[in-house]
Amino acid sequence: MSAPRVGGDPVPAIIRLQHEPIAIAAEVEKLVGVRKDVGAVVTFTGICRADEDGVPIAALNLEHYPDMAEAEIARHVEEACARWPLIGALVIHRYGRIEPGEDIVLVATASSHRQAAFAAAEFLMDYLKTRAPFWKQVESADGAAWVQAKSADDTAAERWSAPPPPQRDAAK
Amino acid sequence: MSAPRVGGDPVPAIIRLQHEPIAIAAEVEKLVGVRKDVGAVVTFTGICRADEDGVPIAALNLEHYPDMAEAEIARHVEEACARWPLIGALVIHRYGRIEPGEDIVLVATASSHRQAAFAAAEFLMDYLKTRAPFWKQVESADGAAWVQAKSADDTAAERWSAPPPPQRDAAK
Amino acid sequence: MTTGPAGQTTKIKLRYFAWVRERVGKAEEEIEAPADIATIAELMAWLSGRGEQYAYAFENPKVIRAAIDRNHVRAEARIEGAGEIAFFPPMTGG
Amino acid sequence: MTTGPAGQTTKIKLRYFAWVRERVGKAEEEIEAPADIATIAELMAWLSGRGEQYAYAFENPKVIRAAIDRNHVRAEARIEGAGEIAFFPPMTGG
């Protein structure tokens, strides 16, 4: 999806699954591009920690459902664009083997005002955690183990089920 | 302030006022550094828009109270570190003449888990908007005009006056 | 999903991910299921009876998520007309 | 802030920012104020009487913010012992 249309207004969106490391600065630059009405950019970077629940890990292996993951992310980017006045949105998710310190996921949102950019980035992350078909397996000295889904992530995603509060007026 | 101590735990913090453009990628890299427990990094970049309330602008001129601004930001970074389990926090604010498309401010927060990083970045931005001694003047074809403070920014900052909700358990 | 010659079986393309894939022992397969299996829940119950590995994979069907043609569906969703059905654990991306 | 020789005036270092600075016509100054001025609000009222520019700068004291020694204070804050007092409009940073 390169430009979901919401109310006739095209919002540039970048959605990509890749094994390669994410060139964060370059990706964000592409997102903001030549638009002159961007006042706020929020980025979220998910990074592979060196331990999981106190156990040192060698790597994460990220399995995904290729045909579904991109479509599922695209649906949520469209929903974010319908909920908030975004100028751009970006989701890049890696798969395969990822070592501690490496980036796993990048979400970036651009808007004229900061509240929309913050809310949309949180919304996208909460949905990625609970709805995007990715599964993490931890490699450690004990062998390989699948990461358990966390109920706190479901709780975080559920708060978006209520209708969004009315937009506050312009505060960048 | 390079390491506010909260409960004996030093949190690396970078606070800087400068006229020069902000090297975002390099600054964030410094923040995360060699820490292996960072699982989430949120950045907020405030950018000079090409128009203010529909009027095309030539530039923003940012005046500040040098001795006070850094101290005021440092107090709020310390408060953020006391409220959320941060691994690092960064605030870089520019002053002087800034043209459309240029960055004005960078806030970055690092944590093991995403909710803390998001909340702390929003908290810092809300406070910068309402408490940090900076004043924006808009240069346009009509001359120079001081930007009015927005009541929506005060409302946004006030929501942090209530005690923070209890930490949800670990969801990166 | 296509109905078999006598109307008694249907061909279904299945995909498995993460530990469901590991327990079943394969990433995808095409199966012939009785034509009277109408829902995801019924399909999981029927798969459980196909052998030890399937019984292990589907031992706790409440935790298994499913998708029909790349859309999340609930256990009570009807499978008629499905091109591809996937089973997997709760997602842990992001 | 130091009390003058007869105890009747106090020396105060003042700083002005943004449109307060523009209206007053200077960024900082040292003044001698009557010693009975106890609060920020009283200081603003007294400054208003120092001439047209001050009257213009402080015409609506409710919108003026103040800091004593680089800490935000309210209009009713006492100025005794202040090293530096600043007046400015609501902040618009970030």
Short mmCIF file of C-alpha atoms in Angstrom, two decimals:
data_model
loop_
_atom_site.label_atom_id
_atom_site.label_comp_id
_atom_site.label_asym_id
_atom_site.label_seq_id
_atom_site.Cartn_x
_atom_site.Cartn_y
_atom_site.Cartn_z
CA MET A 1 0.00 0.00 0.00
CA SER A 2 1.59 3.25 -0.99
CA ALA A 3 -1.22 5.76 -0.45
CA PRO A 4 -4.32 4.83 1.53
CA ARG A 5 -7.04 7.33 0.72
CA VAL A 6 -9.12 8.62 3.57
CA GLY A 7 -11.80 11.13 2.73
CA GLY A 8 -10.13 11.59 -0.66
CA ASP A 9 -6.86 12.71 0.92
CA PRO A 10 -3.92 10.45 0.06
CA VAL A 11 -1.63 9.68 3.00
CA PRO A 12 1.79 8.43 1.96
CA ALA A 13 2.44 5.15 3.73
CA ILE A 14 5.43 2.84 3.69
CA ILE A 15 4.84 -0.74 4.78
CA ARG A 16 7.61 -3.30 4.40
CA LEU A 17 8.74 -6.66 5.74
CA GLN A 18 12.43 -7.35 5.41
CA HIS A 19 15.22 -9.35 6.93
CA GLU A 20 17.81 -6.60 6.44
CA PRO A 21 18.54 -4.03 9.18
CA ILE A 22 16.40 -0.89 9.08
CA ALA A 23 18.00 2.36 7.93
CA ILE A 24 15.94 4.44 10.35
CA ALA A 25 17.13 7.95 9.48
CA ALA A 26 16.75 7.39 5.74
CA GLU A 27 13.30 5.84 6.11
CA VAL A 28 11.98 8.69 8.24
CA GLU A 29 13.42 11.22 5.81
CA LYS A 30 11.56 9.50 2.97
CA LEU A 31 8.35 9.63 4.96
CA VAL A 32 8.48 13.35 5.67
CA GLY A 33 9.80 14.03 2.17
CA VAL A 34 8.95 17.39 0.69
CA ARG A 35 5.78 17.92 2.74
CA LYS A 36 5.91 21.35 4.34
CA ASP A 37 3.01 20.85 6.77
CA VAL A 38 4.74 18.24 8.95
CA GLY A 39 5.14 19.69 12.44
CA ALA A 40 5.61 16.49 14.42
CA VAL A 41 7.26 13.13 13.78
CA VAL A 42 7.09 10.29 16.30
CA THR A 43 9.18 7.16 15.86
CA PHE A 44 9.09 3.92 17.79
CA THR A 45 11.98 1.49 17.48
CA GLY A 46 11.70 -1.97 18.98
CA ILE A 47 15.11 -3.42 19.81
CA CYS A 48 16.21 -6.96 20.63
CA ARG A 49 17.16 -6.98 24.32
CA ALA A 50 20.11 -9.01 25.54
CA ASP A 51 17.95 -11.02 27.91
CA GLU A 52 14.39 -12.24 28.16
CA ASP A 53 13.02 -12.46 31.72
CA GLY A 54 16.56 -12.43 33.10
CA VAL A 55 17.97 -15.17 30.84
CA PRO A 56 20.73 -14.01 28.45
CA ILE A 57 19.71 -14.65 24.86
CA ALA A 58 21.79 -15.36 21.77
CA ALA A 59 19.20 -14.19 19.27
CA LEU A 60 15.53 -13.89 18.39
CA ASN A 61 14.13 -15.80 15.45
CA LEU A 62 11.10 -14.07 14.00
CA GLU A 63 8.71 -16.23 12.03
CA HIS A 64 5.90 -14.57 10.08
CA TYR A 65 2.99 -15.33 7.76
CA PRO A 66 4.24 -13.43 4.71
CA ASP A 67 1.04 -13.05 2.71
CA MET A 68 -0.99 -12.03 5.72
CA ALA A 69 1.41 -9.80 7.67
CA GLU A 70 1.61 -7.02 5.13
CA ALA A 71 -2.17 -6.98 4.58
CA GLU A 72 -2.85 -6.93 8.32
CA ILE A 73 -0.43 -4.05 8.88
CA ALA A 74 -1.89 -2.15 5.92
CA ARG A 75 -5.39 -2.45 7.40
CA HIS A 76 -4.20 -0.93 10.67
CA VAL A 77 -2.31 1.87 8.93
CA GLU A 78 -5.52 2.70 7.09
CA GLU A 79 -7.41 2.70 10.36
CA ALA A 80 -4.81 5.00 11.94
CA CYS A 81 -5.15 7.37 8.97
CA ALA A 82 -8.93 7.40 9.43
CA ARG A 83 -8.65 8.11 13.18
CA TRP A 84 -6.00 10.81 13.19
CA PRO A 85 -4.98 13.56 10.74
CA LEU A 86 -1.73 11.93 9.62
CA ILE A 87 0.51 13.23 6.89
CA GLY A 88 2.49 10.01 6.68
CA ALA A 89 2.83 6.61 8.32
CA LEU A 90 5.55 3.98 8.18
CA VAL A 91 5.83 0.42 9.49
CA ILE A 92 8.91 -1.69 8.80
CA HIS A 93 9.07 -5.08 10.50
CA ARG A 94 12.01 -7.44 10.28
CA TYR A 95 11.87 -11.23 10.23
CA GLY A 96 14.47 -13.97 10.55
CA ARG A 97 17.38 -14.07 12.98
CA ILE A 98 17.99 -10.87 14.95
CA GLU A 99 20.75 -10.46 17.54
CA PRO A 100 20.69 -8.41 20.76
CA GLY A 101 20.99 -4.69 20.09
CA GLU A 102 19.54 -4.97 16.58
CA ASP A 103 16.29 -3.25 15.62
CA ILE A 104 13.17 -5.40 15.20
CA VAL A 105 10.53 -2.92 14.14
CA LEU A 106 10.21 0.75 13.20
CA VAL A 107 6.93 2.67 13.34
CA ALA A 108 6.91 6.35 12.35
CA THR A 109 4.03 8.79 12.10
CA ALA A 110 3.99 12.35 10.80
CA SER A 111 1.34 14.96 11.44
CA SER A 112 0.90 18.71 11.77
CA HIS A 113 0.35 18.28 15.50
CA ARG A 114 2.01 16.17 18.13
CA GLN A 115 -1.01 14.48 19.73
CA ALA A 116 -2.04 12.78 16.48
CA ALA A 117 1.50 11.56 15.82
CA PHE A 118 1.90 10.13 19.35
CA ALA A 119 -1.53 8.48 19.44
CA ALA A 120 -1.20 6.89 16.00
CA ALA A 121 2.26 5.49 16.76
CA GLU A 122 1.03 3.91 20.02
CA PHE A 123 -2.05 2.55 18.28
CA LEU A 124 0.03 0.93 15.53
CA MET A 125 2.44 -0.61 18.03
CA ASP A 126 -0.35 -2.01 20.21
CA TYR A 127 -1.89 -3.64 17.14
CA LEU A 128 1.40 -4.96 15.81
CA LYS A 129 1.97 -6.67 19.17
CA THR A 130 -1.38 -8.42 19.20
CA ARG A 131 -2.65 -8.77 15.60
CA ALA A 132 0.27 -8.87 13.17
CA PRO A 133 1.17 -12.51 12.41
CA PHE A 134 4.72 -12.62 13.78
CA TRP A 135 6.07 -15.06 16.34
CA LYS A 136 9.28 -14.67 18.33
CA GLN A 137 11.45 -17.57 19.31
CA VAL A 138 14.29 -17.01 21.77
CA GLU A 139 17.63 -18.71 21.22
CA SER A 140 19.59 -19.13 24.45
CA ALA A 141 21.99 -21.56 26.13
CA ASP A 142 18.88 -23.56 27.14
CA GLY A 143 17.87 -24.06 23.49
CA ALA A 144 14.98 -22.45 21.61
CA ALA A 145 11.73 -21.32 23.22
CA TRP A 146 8.70 -19.49 21.83
CA VAL A 147 7.90 -16.17 23.48
CA GLN A 148 4.53 -16.18 25.28
CA ALA A 149 1.97 -13.55 24.34
CA LYS A 150 1.49 -11.05 27.18
CA SER A 151 -1.94 -10.18 28.53
CA ALA A 152 -0.70 -6.61 29.07
CA ASP A 153 -0.39 -6.30 25.29
CA ASP A 154 -4.01 -7.36 24.82
CA THR A 155 -5.08 -4.84 27.44
CA ALA A 156 -3.08 -2.14 25.65
CA ALA A 157 -4.69 -2.98 22.31
CA GLU A 158 -8.21 -3.09 23.76
CA ARG A 159 -8.15 0.55 24.82
CA TRP A 160 -8.41 1.48 21.12
CA SER A 161 -11.75 -0.32 20.76
CA ALA A 162 -13.56 2.63 22.33
CA PRO A 163 -14.19 5.51 19.91
CA PRO A 164 -11.30 7.99 19.94
CA PRO A 165 -11.76 11.18 21.99
CA PRO A 166 -12.62 14.30 19.99
CA GLN A 167 -9.58 16.01 18.50
CA ARG A 168 -8.26 18.77 20.70
CA ASP A 169 -7.67 21.94 18.79
CA ALA A 170 -4.38 22.74 17.23
CA ALA A 171 -1.42 22.32 19.56
CA LYS A 172 1.61 21.25 17.63
CA MET B 1 22.83 17.08 33.91
CA SER B 2 24.43 13.91 32.69
CA ALA B 3 23.01 11.29 35.06
CA PRO B 4 20.01 12.08 37.25
CA ARG B 5 19.88 9.53 40.05
CA VAL B 6 16.54 8.07 40.92
CA GLY B 7 16.47 5.50 43.67
CA GLY B 8 20.24 5.22 43.31
CA ASP B 9 19.98 4.15 39.67
CA PRO B 10 21.75 6.52 37.28
CA VAL B 11 19.80 7.25 34.09
CA PRO B 12 21.96 8.65 31.32
CA ALA B 13 20.40 11.90 30.15
CA ILE B 14 21.44 14.32 27.44
CA ILE B 15 20.08 17.86 27.68
CA ARG B 16 21.33 20.51 25.32
CA LEU B 17 20.35 23.87 23.88
CA GLN B 18 21.95 24.72 20.57
CA HIS B 19 21.47 26.79 17.46
CA GLU B 20 22.95 24.15 15.16
CA PRO B 21 20.74 21.55 13.42
CA ILE B 22 20.18 18.33 15.37
CA ALA B 23 21.96 15.16 14.19
CA ILE B 24 19.04 12.96 15.21
CA ALA B 25 20.40 9.51 14.32
CA ALA B 26 23.75 10.16 16.02
CA GLU B 27 22.11 11.58 19.15
CA VAL B 28 19.75 8.62 19.54
CA GLU B 29 22.63 6.21 19.01
CA LYS B 30 24.57 7.92 21.80
CA LEU B 31 21.55 7.63 24.08
CA VAL B 32 21.08 3.91 23.61
CA GLY B 33 24.83 3.37 23.63
CA VAL B 34 26.03 0.03 24.84
CA ARG B 35 23.02 -0.68 27.06
CA LYS B 36 21.69 -4.15 26.28
CA ASP B 37 18.38 -3.82 28.12
CA VAL B 38 16.87 -1.20 25.81
CA GLY B 39 13.82 -2.72 24.14
CA ALA B 40 12.01 0.44 23.08
CA VAL B 41 13.07 3.87 21.86
CA VAL B 42 10.55 6.63 21.18
CA THR B 43 11.60 9.85 19.47
CA PHE B 44 9.64 13.03 18.95
CA THR B 45 10.87 15.56 16.43
CA GLY B 46 9.24 18.99 16.24
CA ILE B 47 9.62 20.53 12.81
CA CYS B 48 9.11 24.10 11.58
CA ARG B 49 6.00 24.06 9.37
CA ALA B 50 5.83 26.19 6.22
CA ASP B 51 2.79 28.04 7.46
CA GLU B 52 1.24 29.13 10.74
CA ASP B 53 -2.57 29.23 10.74
CA GLY B 54 -2.62 29.31 6.95
CA VAL B 55 -0.09 32.13 6.53
CA PRO B 56 3.17 31.14 4.76
CA ILE B 57 6.13 31.82 7.01
CA ALA B 58 9.73 32.70 6.18
CA ALA B 59 11.20 31.48 9.49
CA LEU B 60 10.72 31.07 13.21
CA ASN B 61 12.90 32.99 15.62
CA LEU B 62 13.24 31.18 18.91
CA GLU B 63 14.15 33.29 21.92
CA HIS B 64 15.01 31.58 25.20
CA TYR B 65 16.11 32.27 28.77
CA PRO B 66 19.47 30.50 28.61
CA ASP B 67 20.21 30.04 32.32
CA MET B 68 16.70 28.87 33.10
CA ALA B 69 15.82 26.68 30.10
CA GLU B 70 18.37 23.99 30.77
CA ALA B 71 17.53 23.83 34.47
CA GLU B 72 13.79 23.66 33.77
CA ILE B 73 14.24 20.85 31.23
CA ALA B 74 16.54 18.99 33.61
CA ARG B 75 13.90 19.11 36.35
CA HIS B 76 11.34 17.56 34.03
CA VAL B 77 13.72 14.87 32.81
CA GLU B 78 14.34 13.96 36.46
CA GLU B 79 10.60 13.81 37.04
CA ALA B 80 10.16 11.57 33.98
CA CYS B 81 12.89 9.26 35.30
CA ALA B 82 11.10 9.08 38.67
CA ARG B 83 7.72 8.28 37.06
CA TRP B 84 8.78 5.69 34.48
CA PRO B 85 11.56 3.06 34.36
CA LEU B 86 13.68 4.84 31.77
CA ILE B 87 17.09 3.69 30.62
CA GLY B 88 17.87 6.99 28.94
CA ALA B 89 16.33 10.36 28.12
CA LEU B 90 17.34 13.08 25.71
CA VAL B 91 16.09 16.62 25.05
CA ILE B 92 17.75 18.86 22.50
CA HIS B 93 16.08 22.21 21.83
CA ARG B 94 17.25 24.68 19.21
CA TYR B 95 17.12 28.46 19.48
CA GLY B 96 17.65 31.29 17.00
CA ARG B 97 16.42 31.44 13.42
CA ILE B 98 14.91 28.22 12.06
CA GLU B 99 13.49 27.85 8.55
CA PRO B 100 10.54 25.72 7.39
CA GLY B 101 11.40 22.04 7.25
CA GLU B 102 14.15 22.34 9.87
CA ASP B 103 13.95 20.53 13.20
CA ILE B 104 13.16 22.57 16.32
CA VAL B 105 13.30 20.00 19.09
CA LEU B 106 14.19 16.35 19.64
CA VAL B 107 12.97 14.30 22.58
CA ALA B 108 14.02 10.66 22.87
CA THR B 109 13.32 8.13 25.59
CA ALA B 110 14.65 4.61 25.99
CA SER B 111 13.21 1.86 28.17
CA SER B 112 12.89 -1.89 28.35
CA HIS B 113 9.20 -1.57 27.51
CA ARG B 114 7.25 0.53 25.10
CA GLN B 115 4.61 2.06 27.38
CA ALA B 116 7.21 3.79 29.56
CA ALA B 117 9.04 5.17 26.53
CA PHE B 118 5.84 6.52 24.93
CA ALA B 119 4.46 8.04 28.13
CA ALA B 120 7.73 9.71 29.10
CA ALA B 121 8.21 11.24 25.63
CA GLU B 122 4.66 12.68 25.66
CA PHE B 123 5.13 13.97 29.20
CA LEU B 124 8.38 15.73 28.28
CA MET B 125 6.85 17.30 25.17
CA ASP B 126 3.78 18.55 27.04
CA TYR B 127 6.04 20.19 29.62
CA LEU B 128 8.41 21.67 27.06
CA LYS B 129 5.41 23.32 25.38
CA THR B 130 4.14 24.94 28.55
CA ARG B 131 7.01 25.32 31.03
CA ALA B 132 10.32 25.60 29.18
CA PRO B 133 11.23 29.28 28.72
CA PHE B 134 11.21 29.50 24.92
CA TRP B 135 9.23 31.95 22.80
CA LYS B 136 8.53 31.61 19.08
CA GLN B 137 8.28 34.56 16.79
CA VAL B 138 7.02 34.07 13.23
CA GLU B 139 8.65 35.90 10.36
CA SER B 140 6.32 36.32 7.38
CA ALA B 141 5.50 38.81 4.62
CA ASP B 142 3.39 40.65 7.22
CA GLY B 143 6.41 41.19 9.47
CA ALA B 144 7.22 39.53 12.80
CA ALA B 145 4.60 38.23 15.24
CA TRP B 146 4.88 36.34 18.52
CA VAL B 147 3.17 32.95 18.58
CA GLN B 148 0.30 32.79 21.07
CA ALA B 149 0.34 30.07 23.72
CA LYS B 150 -2.38 27.50 23.08
CA SER B 151 -4.82 26.46 25.77
CA ALA B 152 -4.77 22.93 24.32
CA ASP B 153 -1.11 22.72 25.38
CA ASP B 154 -2.02 23.65 28.96
CA THR B 155 -4.75 21.02 28.94
CA ALA B 156 -2.28 18.44 27.65
CA ALA B 157 0.24 19.30 30.37
CA GLU B 158 -2.38 19.25 33.14
CA ARG B 159 -3.21 15.58 32.61
CA TRP B 160 0.17 14.70 34.14
CA SER B 161 -0.74 16.39 37.43
CA ALA B 162 -2.72 13.32 38.49
CA PRO B 163 -0.57 10.50 39.89
CA PRO B 164 0.54 8.13 37.11
CA PRO B 165 -1.42 4.86 36.73
CA PRO B 166 0.29 1.77 38.21
CA GLN B 167 2.84 0.21 35.87
CA ARG B 168 1.35 -2.55 33.79
CA ASP B 169 3.49 -5.63 33.81
CA ALA B 170 6.11 -6.24 31.24
CA ALA B 171 4.95 -5.75 27.67
CA LYS B 172 7.79 -4.53 25.54
CA MET C 1 -11.79 -25.64 -0.48
CA THR C 2 -13.46 -27.84 -3.05
CA THR C 3 -16.02 -30.54 -2.43
CA GLY C 4 -14.91 -34.10 -3.25
CA PRO C 5 -16.47 -36.25 -6.01
CA ALA C 6 -19.12 -37.92 -3.85
CA GLY C 7 -19.87 -34.72 -1.90
CA GLN C 8 -18.50 -36.35 1.23
CA THR C 9 -15.05 -34.69 1.54
CA THR C 10 -13.61 -31.26 0.93
CA LYS C 11 -10.03 -30.35 0.00
CA ILE C 12 -8.58 -27.71 2.28
CA LYS C 13 -5.20 -25.98 2.13
CA LEU C 14 -3.78 -25.62 5.64
CA ARG C 15 -0.82 -23.61 6.94
CA TYR C 16 0.76 -23.82 10.38
CA PHE C 17 3.06 -21.35 12.14
CA ALA C 18 5.38 -21.24 15.15
CA TRP C 19 4.84 -24.04 17.69
CA VAL C 20 1.70 -25.27 15.91
CA ARG C 21 3.93 -25.87 12.87
CA GLU C 22 6.58 -27.58 15.02
CA ARG C 23 4.05 -29.88 16.70
CA VAL C 24 2.24 -30.82 13.49
CA GLY C 25 5.64 -31.33 11.88
CA LYS C 26 4.96 -29.43 8.66
CA ALA C 27 4.39 -25.85 7.49
CA GLU C 28 1.54 -26.59 5.11
CA GLU C 29 -0.49 -29.39 3.61
CA GLU C 30 -3.61 -30.13 1.64
CA ILE C 31 -6.15 -32.33 3.39
CA GLU C 32 -9.45 -33.99 2.56
CA ALA C 33 -11.90 -33.32 5.38
CA PRO C 34 -15.45 -34.63 5.79
CA ALA C 35 -17.87 -32.27 4.05
CA ASP C 36 -19.95 -31.81 7.20
CA ILE C 37 -17.18 -29.90 8.99
CA ALA C 38 -18.58 -26.39 9.01
CA THR C 39 -16.47 -24.26 11.38
CA ILE C 40 -12.88 -23.62 12.47
CA ALA C 41 -13.65 -25.26 15.85
CA GLU C 42 -14.97 -28.40 14.16
CA LEU C 43 -11.95 -28.50 11.88
CA MET C 44 -9.58 -28.29 14.87
CA ALA C 45 -11.46 -31.10 16.62
CA TRP C 46 -11.29 -33.26 13.52
CA LEU C 47 -7.56 -32.51 13.00
CA SER C 48 -6.88 -33.58 16.63
CA GLY C 49 -8.04 -37.06 15.71
CA ARG C 50 -5.56 -37.42 12.86
CA GLY C 51 -2.68 -38.65 15.02
CA GLU C 52 -0.46 -37.94 17.95
CA GLN C 53 1.22 -34.85 16.49
CA TYR C 54 -2.10 -33.22 15.64
CA ALA C 55 -3.51 -34.15 19.05
CA TYR C 56 -0.51 -32.39 20.64
CA ALA C 57 -0.76 -29.31 18.41
CA PHE C 58 -4.47 -28.86 19.05
CA GLU C 59 -4.60 -30.14 22.66
CA ASN C 60 -5.72 -26.70 23.87
CA PRO C 61 -7.79 -25.27 21.01
CA LYS C 62 -8.68 -22.15 23.05
CA VAL C 63 -5.14 -20.78 22.63
CA ILE C 64 -4.95 -21.47 18.88
CA ARG C 65 -5.68 -18.55 16.56
CA ALA C 66 -6.93 -19.04 13.01
CA ALA C 67 -7.05 -17.08 9.78
CA ILE C 68 -9.11 -17.73 6.66
CA ASP C 69 -7.60 -16.26 3.52
CA ARG C 70 -5.27 -14.05 5.62
CA ASN C 71 -7.98 -12.58 7.84
CA HIS C 72 -8.20 -13.33 11.56
CA VAL C 73 -11.34 -15.35 12.35
CA ARG C 74 -12.94 -16.75 15.50
CA ALA C 75 -13.37 -20.46 16.24
CA GLU C 76 -17.04 -20.31 15.28
CA ALA C 77 -16.26 -18.89 11.81
CA ARG C 78 -17.62 -20.96 8.89
CA ILE C 79 -14.95 -22.39 6.62
CA GLU C 80 -17.08 -22.80 3.49
CA GLY C 81 -15.35 -21.27 0.49
CA ALA C 82 -11.99 -20.84 2.27
CA GLY C 83 -8.96 -20.83 -0.03
CA GLU C 84 -6.41 -21.19 2.76
CA ILE C 85 -6.81 -21.79 6.47
CA ALA C 86 -3.97 -21.05 8.91
CA PHE C 87 -3.48 -22.06 12.55
CA PHE C 88 -1.00 -20.40 14.88
CA PRO C 89 -0.34 -19.36 18.51
CA PRO C 90 -1.11 -15.83 19.78
CA MET C 91 1.07 -13.34 17.95
CA THR C 92 4.23 -11.93 19.53
CA GLY C 93 5.45 -9.43 16.94
CA GLY C 94 6.41 -5.80 17.31
CA MET D 1 18.16 42.07 45.87
CA THR D 2 19.86 44.27 48.39
CA THR D 3 18.28 46.84 50.64
CA GLY D 4 19.32 50.42 50.00
CA PRO D 5 21.22 52.60 52.51
CA ALA D 6 18.16 54.09 54.25
CA GLY D 7 16.20 50.81 54.10
CA GLN D 8 13.76 52.50 51.74
CA THR D 9 14.80 51.03 48.39
CA THR D 10 16.00 47.65 47.15
CA LYS D 11 18.20 46.94 44.14
CA ILE D 12 16.68 44.30 41.87
CA LYS D 13 18.09 42.72 38.71
CA LEU D 14 15.33 42.35 36.12
CA ARG D 15 15.25 40.42 32.83
CA TYR D 16 12.60 40.62 30.14
CA PHE D 17 11.87 38.20 27.29
CA ALA D 18 9.89 38.12 24.02
CA TRP D 19 7.23 40.83 23.72
CA VAL D 20 7.73 41.98 27.32
CA ARG D 21 11.34 42.74 26.34
CA GLU D 22 10.23 44.49 23.15
CA ARG D 23 7.67 46.67 24.97
CA VAL D 24 9.99 47.61 27.84
CA GLY D 25 12.69 48.28 25.25
CA LYS D 26 15.51 46.42 26.98
CA ALA D 27 16.53 42.85 27.83
CA GLU D 28 17.70 43.55 31.39
CA GLU D 29 18.28 46.29 33.89
CA GLU D 30 18.97 46.94 37.53
CA ILE D 31 16.36 49.01 39.33
CA GLU D 32 15.89 50.53 42.76
CA ALA D 33 12.41 49.70 44.00
CA PRO D 34 10.71 50.87 47.22
CA ALA D 35 11.52 48.46 50.01
CA ASP D 36 7.85 47.88 50.81
CA ILE D 37 7.26 46.03 47.54
CA ALA D 38 6.85 42.45 48.73
CA THR D 39 5.46 40.37 45.86
CA ILE D 40 5.76 39.85 42.10
CA ALA D 41 2.27 41.37 41.65
CA GLU D 42 3.28 44.51 43.59
CA LEU D 43 6.50 44.77 41.59
CA MET D 44 4.56 44.59 38.29
CA ALA D 45 2.15 47.30 39.50
CA TRP D 46 5.05 49.52 40.53
CA LEU D 47 6.88 48.93 37.21
CA SER D 48 3.71 49.95 35.30
CA GLY D 49 4.02 53.39 36.82
CA ARG D 50 7.57 53.91 35.55
CA GLY D 51 6.55 55.19 32.12
CA GLU D 52 4.62 54.52 28.95
CA GLN D 53 6.70 51.54 27.84
CA TYR D 54 6.36 49.80 31.20
CA ALA D 55 2.63 50.58 31.30
CA TYR D 56 2.28 48.94 27.88
CA ALA D 57 4.37 45.88 28.81
CA PHE D 58 2.45 45.27 32.05
CA GLU D 59 -0.99 46.47 30.92
CA ASN D 60 -2.41 42.97 31.42
CA PRO D 61 -0.44 41.52 34.34
CA LYS D 62 -2.55 38.33 34.34
CA VAL D 63 -0.84 37.09 31.16
CA ILE D 64 2.71 37.87 32.34
CA ARG D 65 4.71 34.99 33.78
CA ALA D 66 7.56 35.49 36.22
CA ALA D 67 10.59 33.60 37.44
CA ILE D 68 12.73 34.23 40.50
CA ASP D 69 16.26 32.90 40.16
CA ARG D 70 15.20 30.73 37.18
CA ASN D 71 12.22 29.10 38.87
CA HIS D 72 8.64 29.76 37.78
CA VAL D 73 6.71 31.63 40.47
CA ARG D 74 3.15 32.92 40.87
CA ALA D 75 2.19 36.59 41.11
CA GLU D 76 1.77 36.32 44.87
CA ALA D 77 5.33 34.99 45.37
CA ARG D 78 7.48 37.08 47.72
CA ILE D 79 10.51 38.69 46.11
CA GLU D 80 12.64 39.05 49.23
CA GLY D 81 16.11 37.65 48.63
CA ALA D 82 15.70 37.33 44.86
CA GLY D 83 18.93 37.49 42.84
CA GLU D 84 17.24 37.89 39.47
CA ILE D 85 13.59 38.36 38.54
CA ALA D 86 12.38 37.70 34.98
CA PHE D 87 9.11 38.64 33.26
CA PHE D 88 7.88 37.04 30.06
CA PRO D 89 4.78 35.96 28.13
CA PRO D 90 3.43 32.37 28.29
CA MET D 91 5.99 29.98 26.84
CA THR D 92 5.70 28.66 23.30
CA GLY D 93 8.63 26.28 23.00
CA GLY D 94 8.75 22.67 21.87
#
